[in-house]
Short mmCIF file of C-alpha atoms and ligand atoms in Angstrom, two decimals:
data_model
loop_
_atom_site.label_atom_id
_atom_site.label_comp_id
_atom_site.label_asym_id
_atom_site.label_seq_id
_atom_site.Cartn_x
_atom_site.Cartn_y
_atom_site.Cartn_z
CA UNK A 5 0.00 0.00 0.00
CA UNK A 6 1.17 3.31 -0.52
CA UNK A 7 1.59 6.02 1.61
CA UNK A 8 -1.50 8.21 2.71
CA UNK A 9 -0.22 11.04 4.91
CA UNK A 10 2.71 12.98 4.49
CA UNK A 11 3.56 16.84 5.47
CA UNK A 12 3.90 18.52 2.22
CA UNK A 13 5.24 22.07 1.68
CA UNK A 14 2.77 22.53 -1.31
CA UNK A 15 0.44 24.76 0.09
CA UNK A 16 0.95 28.29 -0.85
CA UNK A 17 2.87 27.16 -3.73
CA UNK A 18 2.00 28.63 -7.45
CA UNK A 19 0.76 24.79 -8.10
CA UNK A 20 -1.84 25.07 -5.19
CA UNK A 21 -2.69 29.01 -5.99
CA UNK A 22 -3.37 27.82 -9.62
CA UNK A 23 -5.68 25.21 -8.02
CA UNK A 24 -7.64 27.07 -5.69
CA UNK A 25 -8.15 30.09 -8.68
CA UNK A 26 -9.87 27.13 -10.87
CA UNK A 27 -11.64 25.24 -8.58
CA UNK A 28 -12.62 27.76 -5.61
CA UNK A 29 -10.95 25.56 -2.96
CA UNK A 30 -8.35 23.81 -1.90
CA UNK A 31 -6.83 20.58 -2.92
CA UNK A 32 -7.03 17.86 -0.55
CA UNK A 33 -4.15 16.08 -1.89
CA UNK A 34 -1.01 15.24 -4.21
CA UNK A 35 -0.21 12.19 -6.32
CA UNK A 36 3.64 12.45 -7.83
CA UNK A 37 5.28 10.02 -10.19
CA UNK A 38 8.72 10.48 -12.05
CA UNK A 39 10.15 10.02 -15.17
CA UNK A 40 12.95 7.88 -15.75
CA UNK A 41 15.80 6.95 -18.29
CA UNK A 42 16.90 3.49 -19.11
CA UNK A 43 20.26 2.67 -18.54
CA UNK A 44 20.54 -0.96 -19.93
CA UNK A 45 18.53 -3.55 -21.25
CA UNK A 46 16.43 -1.88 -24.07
CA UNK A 47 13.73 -3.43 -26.16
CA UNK A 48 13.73 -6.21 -23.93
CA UNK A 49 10.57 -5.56 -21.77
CA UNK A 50 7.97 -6.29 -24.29
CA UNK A 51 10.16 -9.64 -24.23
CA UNK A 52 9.98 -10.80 -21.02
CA UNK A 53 13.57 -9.49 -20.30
CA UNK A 54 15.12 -7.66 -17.96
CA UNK A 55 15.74 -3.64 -18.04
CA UNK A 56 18.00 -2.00 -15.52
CA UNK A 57 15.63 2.06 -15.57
CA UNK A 58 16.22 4.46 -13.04
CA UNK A 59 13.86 7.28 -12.14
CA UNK A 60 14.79 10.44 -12.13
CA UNK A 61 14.22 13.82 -10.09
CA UNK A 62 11.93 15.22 -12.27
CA UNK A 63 8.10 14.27 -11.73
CA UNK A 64 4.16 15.00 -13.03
CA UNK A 65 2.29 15.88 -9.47
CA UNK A 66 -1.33 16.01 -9.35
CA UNK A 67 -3.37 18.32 -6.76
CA UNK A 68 -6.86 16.66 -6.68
CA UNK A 69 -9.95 16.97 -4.81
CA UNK A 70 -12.84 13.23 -5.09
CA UNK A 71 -16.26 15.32 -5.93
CA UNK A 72 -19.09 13.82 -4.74
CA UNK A 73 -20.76 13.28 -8.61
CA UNK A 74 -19.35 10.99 -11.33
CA UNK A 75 -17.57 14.05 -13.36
CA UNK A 76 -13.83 14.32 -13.80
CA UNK A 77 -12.43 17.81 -14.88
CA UNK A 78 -8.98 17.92 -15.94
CA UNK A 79 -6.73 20.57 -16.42
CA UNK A 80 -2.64 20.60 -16.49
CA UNK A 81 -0.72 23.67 -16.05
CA UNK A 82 1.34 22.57 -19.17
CA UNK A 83 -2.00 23.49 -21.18
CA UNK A 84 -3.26 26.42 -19.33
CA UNK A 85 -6.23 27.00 -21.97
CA UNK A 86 -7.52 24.10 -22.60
CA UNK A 87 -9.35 21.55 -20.11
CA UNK A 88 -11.16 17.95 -20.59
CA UNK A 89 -14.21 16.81 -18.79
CA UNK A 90 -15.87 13.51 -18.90
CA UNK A 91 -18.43 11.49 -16.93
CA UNK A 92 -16.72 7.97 -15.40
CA UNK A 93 -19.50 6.47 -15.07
CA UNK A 94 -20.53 6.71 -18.54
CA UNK A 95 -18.34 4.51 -21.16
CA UNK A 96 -14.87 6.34 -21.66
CA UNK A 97 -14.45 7.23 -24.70
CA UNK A 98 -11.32 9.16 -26.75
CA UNK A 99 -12.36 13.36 -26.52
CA UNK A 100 -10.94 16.48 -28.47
CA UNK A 101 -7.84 16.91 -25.93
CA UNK A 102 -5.07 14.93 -27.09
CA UNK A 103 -3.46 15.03 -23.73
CA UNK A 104 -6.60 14.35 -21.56
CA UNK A 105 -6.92 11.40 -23.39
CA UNK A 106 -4.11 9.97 -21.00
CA UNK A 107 -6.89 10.50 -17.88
CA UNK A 108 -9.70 9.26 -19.99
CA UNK A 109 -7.05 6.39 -20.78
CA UNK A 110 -6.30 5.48 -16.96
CA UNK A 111 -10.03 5.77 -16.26
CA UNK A 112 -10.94 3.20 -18.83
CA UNK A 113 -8.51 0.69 -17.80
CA UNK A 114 -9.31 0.80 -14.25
CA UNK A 115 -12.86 0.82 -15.13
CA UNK A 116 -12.28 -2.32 -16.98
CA UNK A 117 -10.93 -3.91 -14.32
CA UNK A 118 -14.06 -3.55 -12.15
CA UNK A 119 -12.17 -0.69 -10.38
CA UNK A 120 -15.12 1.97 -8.99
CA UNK A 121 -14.21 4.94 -9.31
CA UNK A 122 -15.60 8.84 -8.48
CA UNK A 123 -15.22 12.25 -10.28
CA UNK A 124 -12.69 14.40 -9.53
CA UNK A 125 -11.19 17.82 -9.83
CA UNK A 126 -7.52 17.50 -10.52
CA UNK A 127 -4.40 19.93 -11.88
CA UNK A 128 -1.41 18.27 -13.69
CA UNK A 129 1.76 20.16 -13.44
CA UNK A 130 5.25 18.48 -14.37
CA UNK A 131 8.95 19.57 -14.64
CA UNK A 132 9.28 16.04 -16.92
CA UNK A 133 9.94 17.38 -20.71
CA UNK A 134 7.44 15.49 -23.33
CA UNK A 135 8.24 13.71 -26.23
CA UNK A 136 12.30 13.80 -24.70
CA UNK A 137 12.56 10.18 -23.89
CA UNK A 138 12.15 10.60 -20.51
CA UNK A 139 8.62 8.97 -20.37
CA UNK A 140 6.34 11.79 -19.68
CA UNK A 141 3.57 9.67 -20.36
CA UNK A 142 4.18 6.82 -18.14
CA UNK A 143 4.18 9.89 -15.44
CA UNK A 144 1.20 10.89 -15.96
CA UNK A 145 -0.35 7.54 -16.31
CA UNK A 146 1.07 6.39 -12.89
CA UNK A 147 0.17 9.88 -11.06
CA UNK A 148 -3.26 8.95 -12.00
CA UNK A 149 -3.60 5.91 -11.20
CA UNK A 150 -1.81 6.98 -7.88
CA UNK A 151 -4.51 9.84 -7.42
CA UNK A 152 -7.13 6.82 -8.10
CA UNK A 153 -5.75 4.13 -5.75
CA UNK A 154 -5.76 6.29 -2.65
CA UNK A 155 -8.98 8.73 -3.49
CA UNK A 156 -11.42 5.86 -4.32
CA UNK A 157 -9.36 3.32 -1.55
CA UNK A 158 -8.62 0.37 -4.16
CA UNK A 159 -5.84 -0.96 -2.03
CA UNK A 160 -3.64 -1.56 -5.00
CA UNK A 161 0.41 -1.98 -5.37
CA UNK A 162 2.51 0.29 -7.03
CA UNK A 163 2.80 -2.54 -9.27
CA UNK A 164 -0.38 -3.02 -9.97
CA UNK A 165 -1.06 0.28 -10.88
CA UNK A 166 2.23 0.42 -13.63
CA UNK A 167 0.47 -2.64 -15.10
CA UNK A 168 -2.96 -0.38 -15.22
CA UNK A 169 -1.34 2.38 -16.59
CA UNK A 170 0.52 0.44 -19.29
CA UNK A 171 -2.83 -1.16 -20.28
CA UNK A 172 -4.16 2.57 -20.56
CA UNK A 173 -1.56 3.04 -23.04
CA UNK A 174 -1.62 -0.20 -24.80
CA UNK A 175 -5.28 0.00 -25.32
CA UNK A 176 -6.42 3.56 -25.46
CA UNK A 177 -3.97 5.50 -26.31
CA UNK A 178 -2.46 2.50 -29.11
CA UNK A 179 0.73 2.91 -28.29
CA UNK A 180 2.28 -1.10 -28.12
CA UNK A 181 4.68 0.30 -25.25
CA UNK A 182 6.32 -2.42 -22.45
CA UNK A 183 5.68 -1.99 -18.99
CA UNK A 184 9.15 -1.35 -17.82
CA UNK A 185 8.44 2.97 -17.73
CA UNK A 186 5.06 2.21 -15.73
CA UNK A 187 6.71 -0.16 -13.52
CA UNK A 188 9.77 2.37 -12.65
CA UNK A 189 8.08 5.49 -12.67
CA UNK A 190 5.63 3.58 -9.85
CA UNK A 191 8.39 1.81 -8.05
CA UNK A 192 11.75 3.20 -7.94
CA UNK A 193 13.95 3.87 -4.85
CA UNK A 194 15.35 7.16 -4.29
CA UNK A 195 19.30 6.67 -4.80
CA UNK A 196 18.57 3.83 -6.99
CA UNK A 197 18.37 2.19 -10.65
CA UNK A 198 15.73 -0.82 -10.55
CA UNK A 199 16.88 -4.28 -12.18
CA UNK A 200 13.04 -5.24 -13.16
CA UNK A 201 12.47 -8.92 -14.26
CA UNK A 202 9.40 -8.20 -16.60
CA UNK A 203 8.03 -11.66 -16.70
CA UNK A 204 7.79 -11.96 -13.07
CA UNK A 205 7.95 -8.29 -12.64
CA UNK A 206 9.88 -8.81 -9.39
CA UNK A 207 12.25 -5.41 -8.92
CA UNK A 208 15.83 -5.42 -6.91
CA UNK A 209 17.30 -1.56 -6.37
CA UNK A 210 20.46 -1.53 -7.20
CA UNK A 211 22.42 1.70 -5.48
CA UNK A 212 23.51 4.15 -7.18
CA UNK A 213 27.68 4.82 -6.80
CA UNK A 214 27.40 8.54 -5.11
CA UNK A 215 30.13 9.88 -7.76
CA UNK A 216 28.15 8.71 -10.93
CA UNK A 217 25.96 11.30 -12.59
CA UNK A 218 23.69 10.39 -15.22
CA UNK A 219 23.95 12.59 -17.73
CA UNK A 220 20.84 12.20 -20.37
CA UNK A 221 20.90 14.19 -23.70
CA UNK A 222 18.10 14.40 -26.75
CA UNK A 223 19.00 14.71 -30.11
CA UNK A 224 15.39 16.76 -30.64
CA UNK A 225 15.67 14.70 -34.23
CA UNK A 226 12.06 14.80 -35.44
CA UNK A 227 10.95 11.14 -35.28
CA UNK A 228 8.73 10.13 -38.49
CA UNK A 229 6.42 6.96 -39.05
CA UNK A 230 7.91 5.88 -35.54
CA UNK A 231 5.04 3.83 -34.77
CA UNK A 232 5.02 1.06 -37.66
CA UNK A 233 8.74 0.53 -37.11
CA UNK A 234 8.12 0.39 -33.44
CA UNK A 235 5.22 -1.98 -33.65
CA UNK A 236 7.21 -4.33 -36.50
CA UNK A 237 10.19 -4.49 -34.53
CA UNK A 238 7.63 -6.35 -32.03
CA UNK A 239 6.08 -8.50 -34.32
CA UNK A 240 9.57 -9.88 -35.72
CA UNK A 241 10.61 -10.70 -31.86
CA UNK A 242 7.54 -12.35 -31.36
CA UNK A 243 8.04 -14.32 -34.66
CA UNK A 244 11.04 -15.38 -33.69
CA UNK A 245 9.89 -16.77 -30.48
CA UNK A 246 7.20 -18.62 -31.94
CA UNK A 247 9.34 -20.37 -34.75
CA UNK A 248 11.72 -21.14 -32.19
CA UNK A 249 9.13 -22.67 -30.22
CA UNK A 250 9.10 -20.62 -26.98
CA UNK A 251 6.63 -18.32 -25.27
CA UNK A 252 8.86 -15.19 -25.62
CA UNK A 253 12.51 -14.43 -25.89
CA UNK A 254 13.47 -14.32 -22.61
CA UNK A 255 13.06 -18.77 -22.57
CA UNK A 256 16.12 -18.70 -25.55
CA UNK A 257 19.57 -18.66 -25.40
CA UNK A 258 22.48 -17.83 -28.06
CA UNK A 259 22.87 -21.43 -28.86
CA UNK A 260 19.25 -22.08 -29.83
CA UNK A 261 19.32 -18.94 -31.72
CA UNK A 262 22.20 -20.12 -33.66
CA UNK A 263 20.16 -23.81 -34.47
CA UNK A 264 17.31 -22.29 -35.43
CA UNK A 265 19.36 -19.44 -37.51
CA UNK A 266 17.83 -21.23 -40.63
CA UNK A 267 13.89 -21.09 -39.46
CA UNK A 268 14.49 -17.66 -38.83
CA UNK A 269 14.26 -14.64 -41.55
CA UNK A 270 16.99 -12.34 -41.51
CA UNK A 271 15.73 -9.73 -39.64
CA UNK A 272 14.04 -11.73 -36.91
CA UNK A 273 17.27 -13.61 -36.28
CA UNK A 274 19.11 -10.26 -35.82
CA UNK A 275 15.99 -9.02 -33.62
CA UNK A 276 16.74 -11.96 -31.68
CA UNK A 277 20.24 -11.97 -31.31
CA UNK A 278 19.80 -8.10 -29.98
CA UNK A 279 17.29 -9.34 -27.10
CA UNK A 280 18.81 -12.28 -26.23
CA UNK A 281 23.05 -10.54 -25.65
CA UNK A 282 20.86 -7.47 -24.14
CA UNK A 283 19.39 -9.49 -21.83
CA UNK A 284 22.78 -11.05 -20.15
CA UNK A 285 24.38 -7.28 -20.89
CA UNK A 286 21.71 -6.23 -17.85
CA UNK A 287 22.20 -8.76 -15.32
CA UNK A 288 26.10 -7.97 -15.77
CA UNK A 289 25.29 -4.31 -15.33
CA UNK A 290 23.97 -4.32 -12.30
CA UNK A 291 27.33 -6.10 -10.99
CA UNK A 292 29.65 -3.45 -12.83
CA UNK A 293 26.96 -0.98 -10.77
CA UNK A 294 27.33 -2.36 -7.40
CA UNK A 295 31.24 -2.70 -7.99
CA UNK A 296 31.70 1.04 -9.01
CA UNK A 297 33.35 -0.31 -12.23
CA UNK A 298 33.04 2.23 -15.34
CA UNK A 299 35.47 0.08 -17.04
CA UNK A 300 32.53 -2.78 -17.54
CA UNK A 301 30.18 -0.70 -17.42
CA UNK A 302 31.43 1.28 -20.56
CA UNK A 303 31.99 -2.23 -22.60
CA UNK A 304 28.52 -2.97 -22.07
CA UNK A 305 26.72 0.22 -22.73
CA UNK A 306 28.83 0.80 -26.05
CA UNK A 307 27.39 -3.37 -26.58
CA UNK A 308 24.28 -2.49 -26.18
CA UNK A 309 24.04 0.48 -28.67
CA UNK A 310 26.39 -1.29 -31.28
CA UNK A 311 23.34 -4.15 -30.57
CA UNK A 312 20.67 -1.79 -31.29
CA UNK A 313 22.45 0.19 -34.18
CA UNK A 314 22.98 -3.24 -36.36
CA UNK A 315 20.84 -5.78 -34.75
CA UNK A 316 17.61 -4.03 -33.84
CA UNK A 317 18.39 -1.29 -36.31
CA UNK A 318 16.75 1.50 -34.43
CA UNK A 319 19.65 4.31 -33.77
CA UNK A 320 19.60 7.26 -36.56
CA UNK A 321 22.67 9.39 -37.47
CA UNK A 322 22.15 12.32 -34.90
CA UNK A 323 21.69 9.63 -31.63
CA UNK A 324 25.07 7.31 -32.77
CA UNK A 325 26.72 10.86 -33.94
CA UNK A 326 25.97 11.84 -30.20
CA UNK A 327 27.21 8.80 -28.66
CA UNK A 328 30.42 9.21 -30.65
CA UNK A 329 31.06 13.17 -29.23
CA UNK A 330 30.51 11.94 -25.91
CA UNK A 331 32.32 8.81 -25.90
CA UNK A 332 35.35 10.38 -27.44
CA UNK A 333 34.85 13.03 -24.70
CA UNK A 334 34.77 10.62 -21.79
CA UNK A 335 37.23 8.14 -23.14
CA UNK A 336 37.96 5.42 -20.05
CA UNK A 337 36.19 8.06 -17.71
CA UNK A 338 32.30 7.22 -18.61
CA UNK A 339 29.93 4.91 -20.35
CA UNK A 340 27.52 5.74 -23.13
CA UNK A 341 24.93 4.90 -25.55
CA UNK A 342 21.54 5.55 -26.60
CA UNK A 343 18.28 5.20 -24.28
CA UNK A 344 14.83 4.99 -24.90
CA UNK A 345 12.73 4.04 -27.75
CA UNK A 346 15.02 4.83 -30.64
CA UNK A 347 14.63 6.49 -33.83
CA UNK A 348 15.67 9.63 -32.76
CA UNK A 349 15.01 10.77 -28.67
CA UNK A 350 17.75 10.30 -26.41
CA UNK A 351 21.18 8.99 -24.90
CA UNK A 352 22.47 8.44 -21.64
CA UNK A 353 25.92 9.11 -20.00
CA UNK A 354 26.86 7.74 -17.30
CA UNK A 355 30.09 9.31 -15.59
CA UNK A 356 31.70 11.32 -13.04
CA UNK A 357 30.63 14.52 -11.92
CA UNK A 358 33.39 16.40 -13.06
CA UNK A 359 32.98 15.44 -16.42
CA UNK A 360 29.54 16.82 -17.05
CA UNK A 361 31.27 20.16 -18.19
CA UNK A 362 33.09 18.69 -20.47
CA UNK A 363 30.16 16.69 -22.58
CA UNK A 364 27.92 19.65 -22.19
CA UNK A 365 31.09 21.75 -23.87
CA UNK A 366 31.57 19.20 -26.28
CA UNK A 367 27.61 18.55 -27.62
CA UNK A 368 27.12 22.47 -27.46
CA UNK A 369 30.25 22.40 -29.96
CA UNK A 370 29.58 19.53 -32.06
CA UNK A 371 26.71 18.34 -32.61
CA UNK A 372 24.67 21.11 -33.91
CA UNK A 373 27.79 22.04 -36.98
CA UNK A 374 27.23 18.11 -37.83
CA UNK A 375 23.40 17.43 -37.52
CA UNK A 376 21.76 20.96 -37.49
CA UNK A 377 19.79 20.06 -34.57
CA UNK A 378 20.22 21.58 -31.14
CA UNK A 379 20.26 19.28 -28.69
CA UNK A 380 18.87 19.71 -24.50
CA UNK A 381 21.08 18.07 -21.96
CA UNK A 382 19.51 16.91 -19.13
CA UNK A 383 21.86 16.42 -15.15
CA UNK A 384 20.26 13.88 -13.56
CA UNK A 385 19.69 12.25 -9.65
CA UNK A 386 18.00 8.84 -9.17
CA UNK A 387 14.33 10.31 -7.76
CA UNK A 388 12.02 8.12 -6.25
CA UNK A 389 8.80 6.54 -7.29
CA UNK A 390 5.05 7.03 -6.78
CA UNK A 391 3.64 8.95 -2.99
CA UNK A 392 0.75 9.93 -2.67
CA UNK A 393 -0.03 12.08 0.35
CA UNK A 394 -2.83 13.83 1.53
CA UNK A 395 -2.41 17.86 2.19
CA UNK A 396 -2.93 18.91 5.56
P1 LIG B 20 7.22 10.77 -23.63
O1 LIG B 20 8.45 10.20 -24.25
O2 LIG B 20 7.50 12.06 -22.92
O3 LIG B 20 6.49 9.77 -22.81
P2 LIG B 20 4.85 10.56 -25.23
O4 LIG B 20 4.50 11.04 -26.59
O5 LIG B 20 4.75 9.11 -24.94
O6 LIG B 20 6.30 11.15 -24.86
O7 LIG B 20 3.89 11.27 -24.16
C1 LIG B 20 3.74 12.67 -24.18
C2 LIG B 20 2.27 13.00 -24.03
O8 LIG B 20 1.87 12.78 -22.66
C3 LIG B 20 1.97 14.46 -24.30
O9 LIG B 20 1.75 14.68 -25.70
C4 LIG B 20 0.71 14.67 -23.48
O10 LIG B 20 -0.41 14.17 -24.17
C5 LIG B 20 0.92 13.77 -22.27
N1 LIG B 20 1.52 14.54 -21.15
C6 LIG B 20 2.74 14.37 -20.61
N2 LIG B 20 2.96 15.28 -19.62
C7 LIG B 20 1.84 16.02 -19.51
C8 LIG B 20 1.43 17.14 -18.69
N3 LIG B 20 2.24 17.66 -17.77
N4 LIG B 20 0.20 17.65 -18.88
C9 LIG B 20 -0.63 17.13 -19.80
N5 LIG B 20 -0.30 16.11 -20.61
C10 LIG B 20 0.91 15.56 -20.49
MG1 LIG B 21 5.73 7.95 -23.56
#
């Protein structure tokens, strides 16, 4: 269960002001849920892998008040003009606010699930950046569910609300996504990355060396037709599963990749092969992690996006060419590669904290003269996952 009472210093805060001006009174309590970045193990969720995510400082709080009637009303400080409003107890259907549909979207899978649930007034206000990789959505979907759980007393796990708000987005909002961003943004440990096993979806935190920043940066390349790429890379994984005659990657190994190398069409093999090596690359990472040991950790990070550059074909020029300025930058002193769901969005650096002056030197030099793109760099601490506290 999560917590239900915590101190807050909200009150009297901008958030709260903006509250009480819409609603004419005051919130009686705040739902917060982070975004994350992915350090290792990419592509492998939706595989019954494992991911190594971390979540980060930056979060999507909610200030919400139950209402006695069945009407939500939704507004985000994000979109100061525009608000959604729908009736819960009618059937949930998509409305003309692309972003409330991610409410609408939490409502209808809880609903589905037998869930009851009231109306509400709520505010959305986040620091997360959308569309930068760093799962904005899963945020959102998990502060709601958050705001649900406790308001309406469902007595559910942080778990069990990631796998609700992944179902919101696998069958709302159609976006085929795993659960790994759900599952970190509700669990994570302050201090901590999170080595999820996503078939059992048992979670270890793994600490976080106190002189390793994570250093995330976006490429802000304009991703295009993202989604049918996205969604094939998923069906050739699950092809190759099924030819090789198991229920998902995660029951193969390199050797019955290799027998079945002829069953399998080119592009599922190399699917496969990237899934399979990524999968091992994680459970090593979190030893390199605990043992402080860039040296490992670099081999396996520069693995892993070699892995999804060739294998899983899903880096562009601007993310690799932004690997390669930072790498070169870092040399022996930091590990690097790209995060996230590829074609285009983000990568992650992990190094010391002196050197974060020298990659943001070197992207603000670089990258922009080779890919005409300006890219935002983003200084990160391992936040912690879902509270939900009432305001007192
Ligand atoms: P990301 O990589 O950030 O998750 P997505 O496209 O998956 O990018 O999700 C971004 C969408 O989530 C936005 O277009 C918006 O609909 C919704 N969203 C995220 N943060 C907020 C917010 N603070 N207020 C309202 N909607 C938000
Ligand atoms: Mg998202």
């Amino acid at each position: 269960m999560l917590a239900t009472t915590m101190t807050t210093k909200i009150k009297d805060s901008p958030f709260h002001n903006a509250f009480v001006d819409i609603y004419g009174e005051e919130p009686t309590a705040l739902s917060n849920a982070p975004g994350r970045v992915n350090l290792i193990g990419e592509f492998t969720d939706y595989n019954d892998g494992f991911v190594l995510p971390c979540a980060l400082q930056y979060s999507t709080r909610i200030l919400f008040n139950k209402r006695d009637d069945s009407i939500v009303n939704v507004r985000s400080t994000q979109y100061a003009g525009e608000k959604d409003s729908f009736d819960i107890s009618a059937d949930i259907v998509p409305g003309d606010s692309q972003w409330g549909n991610y409410i609408r979207a939490v409502a209808f899978a809880f609903k589905r699930e037998d869930h009851n649930l009231s109306g509400f007034d709520l505010l959305i206000d986040s620091d997360v950046p959308q569309g930068s990789g760093l799962s904005s959505s899963a945020a959102l979907e998990v502060a709601i569910g958050g705001m649900f759980n406790h308001a309406c007393q469902l007595g559910l796990s942080e778990a069990q609300i990631a796998v609700l708000g992944q179902a919101a987005e696998n069958d709302f909002i159609n976006c085929q996504c795993g659960v790994m961003d759900q599952m970190i943004s509700a669990c994570g440990v302050q201090g901590h990355a999170m080595l999820l096993d996503c078939e059992s979806l048992e979670t270890v935190a793994v600490l976080i060396p106190e002189d390793l920043a994570i250093v995330i940066v976006n490429s802000n390349y304009p991703r295009k037709l993202v989604d049918s790429e996205y969604n094939q890379r998923r069906i050739d994984c699950e092809q190759a599963a099924l030819k090789m005659g198991v229920s998902s990657l995660r029951q193969a190994d390199l050797s019955k990749l290799d027998s079945n190398k002829g069953i399998l069409s080119a592009n599922e093999y190399k699917r496969a092969h990237h899934v399979i090596s990524e999968n091992q690359r994680v459970l090593d990472a979190v030893e390199a992690l605990k043992n402080n040991d860039m040296d490992t950790l670099r081999q396996l990070m520069t693995a892993s996006h070699q892995s999804l550059k060739y294998d899983f074909e899903v880096t562009v020029p601007a993310t690799d060419g932004l690997v390669e300025i930072c790498a070169a930058t870092l040399q022996n002193r930091g590990a690097v590669r790209m995060t996230g769901g590829g074609f285009g969005g983000a990568i992650v650096c992990l190094c010391r904290t002196d050197d974060i002056e020298s990659i943001t030197q070197a992207v603000g030099s670089q990258y922009e003269k080779r890919f005409n793109l300006r890219a935002n760099i983003y200084v990160c601490s391992a936040g912690k996952g879902l509270t939900v506290s009432n305001i007192k």
